[in-house]
Amino acid sequence: MKKRVTKAIFPVAGLGTRFLPATKSVPKEIMTLVDRPLIQYAIDEARAAGIKEFIFVTSRGKGALEDYFDHAPQLEQELRKKGKDQLLQTLKDTNMDSGAIAYIRQHKAMGLGHAVWCARRLVGNEPFAVILPDDVIAAEKPCLQQMVEAHEETGGCMVAAMEVPHDKASAYGVLDIKEDMGNMVSVKGMVEKPPADQAPSNLAVIGRYILTPKIMQNLNQIKAGSGGEVQLTDAIAQEIEHEREVFGYRFRGQRFDCGSKAGFLQATVSFGLAREELRDEFGQYLDEMVSMRAAVE
Ligand code: G1P
C-alpha cells in the first residue's frame, strides 16, 4: 500500500527583498491578502490535503512567523468576554496542535533545494509535500488536495504545472513532456529557469510538490545549478535519469504569484471580491476606478 502524505515542508527562509521596506521587519509570509497572512492560505491548503505535520524552514528574522502560530489565550479571553464569537472562531481556526509544527533554520541562503534538504531528518523515509507560500492558488478543491488524490493513483514525484506565456518560461522550472494525458503529463526532463529559447515547453512548475524520500538522497550530493543555488528542480530531474516516474499535474484553479508586487495586488483584488462582506463596496469602488481610468484615456 502507498504511504499517505502527511508531512509538508514550507520553505520560508527567503528575504523577500522585492517587498522592501515592508520586509525589513515583517516576514513576507506574514503579509496579508485581505486579512489573512500568506502563510495561513498555505496552511489551510495543506490541512485540507490531510497534512498533519508542518515543517517550516526559516531563517534569521522570521520570529514573527513562530509567534503567529502560537495560541493567543489573552486575546481569546478578551473576545469571549465581549461576545465576539465569530472573531473568536476565526482566531481558533488558526490554532495548530502542539507538536504539529517544527521549525528548522536554513543558515545560508543556498537555494530551494537546500532549504528542502534542511528538513531531511524530519521527513525520514516518507513521501512529503512542499508548498511555496508565494504561490497562492484559489481553487474550489484546494490544489494540494487535487494532487494528493492524483498521486494516490500514480505514486512517484508530482509537481503542480501550469501553462505560461513562452517569454515567461525562463522565470520557472519548465517540464519536458513525455506524454500528455490532459490533466496530467509524464515528464522526461525538467530545467530550472532555462533561457527563453531553450525552454522545452511552456508548462511551468508551480510551487506545490509531492516528492518521494529519494529526493533527499539526490539533494545530498547535488551541485549548485541555476543562479548558483541548489535547485529542487535538479533533484527531481535526477529521478527521471534513474528511470523513476515524475508527473506534472495541471491543477484546476487560479494561481497568483504573490512573490511579485503585481501578483500580490491581483490576489488582493481577487480575494477581496470573493468576500461576501466586501464584494459590494469594493466592487463598486473598482468599477468607479475603471471608468475613471477609461475617461482619462
Ligand atoms: C521556484 C522554483 C521554480 C518554480 C517556481 C514557482 O522558483 O525553483 O522551479 O517554477 O518556484 O513559483 P522561484 O520563484 O523561487 O525563483
XYZ file of N, CA, C and O and ligand atoms in Angstrom, residues 18 28 112-113 132 134-135 160 169 171-174 190-193 204-209 229 231-233 255 257, ligand 1:
132
model
N 11.977 41.835 -2.595
C 11.092 42.560 -3.528
C 10.043 43.385 -2.792
O 9.405 44.240 -3.379
N 7.825 38.113 4.710
C 6.849 38.305 3.628
C 5.673 37.340 3.745
O 4.567 37.646 3.306
N 16.363 26.746 -3.042
C 15.178 25.985 -2.633
C 15.521 24.523 -2.333
O 15.027 23.945 -1.362
N 16.382 23.933 -3.173
C 16.755 22.535 -2.964
C 17.423 22.366 -1.606
O 17.117 21.440 -0.849
N 5.152 26.248 -1.587
C 5.783 27.569 -1.607
C 4.682 28.600 -1.363
O 3.808 28.794 -2.220
N 4.457 31.681 -1.520
C 4.357 32.769 -2.510
C 3.334 32.483 -3.597
O 2.771 33.389 -4.197
N 3.221 31.208 -3.932
C 2.253 30.809 -4.946
C 0.928 30.556 -4.249
O 0.756 29.536 -3.575
N 3.045 20.556 -9.360
C 1.938 21.316 -9.952
C 2.460 21.996 -11.213
O 3.620 22.425 -11.258
N 8.622 31.691 -19.538
C 9.045 30.360 -19.071
C 10.382 30.413 -18.333
O 10.627 29.627 -17.418
N 11.378 32.153 -16.118
C 11.286 32.503 -14.690
C 10.917 31.289 -13.833
O 10.778 31.410 -12.616
N 10.770 30.122 -14.480
C 10.236 28.947 -13.777
C 11.099 27.702 -13.992
O 11.971 27.687 -14.856
N 10.757 26.658 -13.231
C 11.177 25.323 -13.626
C 10.263 24.921 -14.779
O 9.064 25.183 -14.721
N 10.817 24.316 -15.831
C 9.998 24.007 -17.017
C 10.065 22.504 -17.305
O 11.123 21.875 -17.171
N 13.397 18.099 -16.813
C 12.998 19.350 -16.143
C 14.185 20.283 -16.116
O 15.294 19.841 -15.819
N 13.947 21.551 -16.421
C 15.042 22.529 -16.385
C 14.625 23.716 -15.529
O 13.509 24.219 -15.664
N 15.552 24.168 -14.691
C 15.267 25.340 -13.867
C 15.659 26.607 -14.626
O 16.798 26.744 -15.082
N 14.700 27.490 -14.785
C 14.903 28.794 -15.416
C 15.766 28.739 -16.678
O 16.862 29.320 -16.735
N 5.027 25.198 -16.897
C 5.908 25.620 -15.802
C 5.533 24.928 -14.496
O 4.367 24.601 -14.259
N 6.542 24.746 -13.663
C 6.327 24.205 -12.320
C 5.815 25.327 -11.423
O 6.368 26.415 -11.389
N 4.741 25.045 -10.695
C 4.198 25.987 -9.713
C 4.462 25.389 -8.328
O 4.602 24.175 -8.190
N 4.503 26.230 -7.304
C 5.029 25.797 -6.010
C 4.244 24.815 -5.171
O 3.974 25.064 -3.993
N 3.896 23.670 -5.731
C 3.300 22.563 -4.978
C 3.956 21.286 -5.482
O 3.966 21.023 -6.686
N 4.462 20.505 -4.556
C 5.170 19.288 -4.937
C 4.757 18.148 -4.017
O 4.526 18.367 -2.828
N 22.552 28.282 -7.142
C 21.830 27.753 -5.978
C 21.509 26.268 -6.164
O 21.434 25.783 -7.298
N 19.139 23.540 -6.623
C 17.778 23.613 -7.156
C 16.984 22.338 -6.891
O 17.468 21.234 -7.179
N 15.767 22.516 -6.385
C 14.878 21.368 -6.192
C 14.571 20.712 -7.535
O 14.498 19.490 -7.657
N 14.396 21.557 -8.547
C 14.113 21.050 -9.902
C 15.170 20.032 -10.338
O 14.838 18.986 -10.899
N -3.777 30.696 -10.072
C -2.555 30.896 -9.295
C -2.140 32.362 -9.328
O -2.190 33.014 -10.374
N 1.016 34.925 -8.302
C 2.430 34.994 -7.932
C 2.594 36.098 -6.884
O 2.877 37.245 -7.216
C 10.736 28.319 -7.590
C 11.215 27.046 -8.288
C 10.733 27.018 -9.738
C 9.228 27.184 -9.790
C 8.798 28.459 -9.029
C 7.278 28.520 -8.943
O 11.397 29.419 -8.175
O 12.629 26.975 -8.228
O 11.092 25.799 -10.342
O 8.811 27.254 -11.137
O 9.321 28.471 -7.694
O 6.860 29.683 -8.299
P 11.440 30.883 -7.513
O 10.185 31.565 -7.947
O 11.519 30.681 -6.049
O 12.654 31.521 -8.102
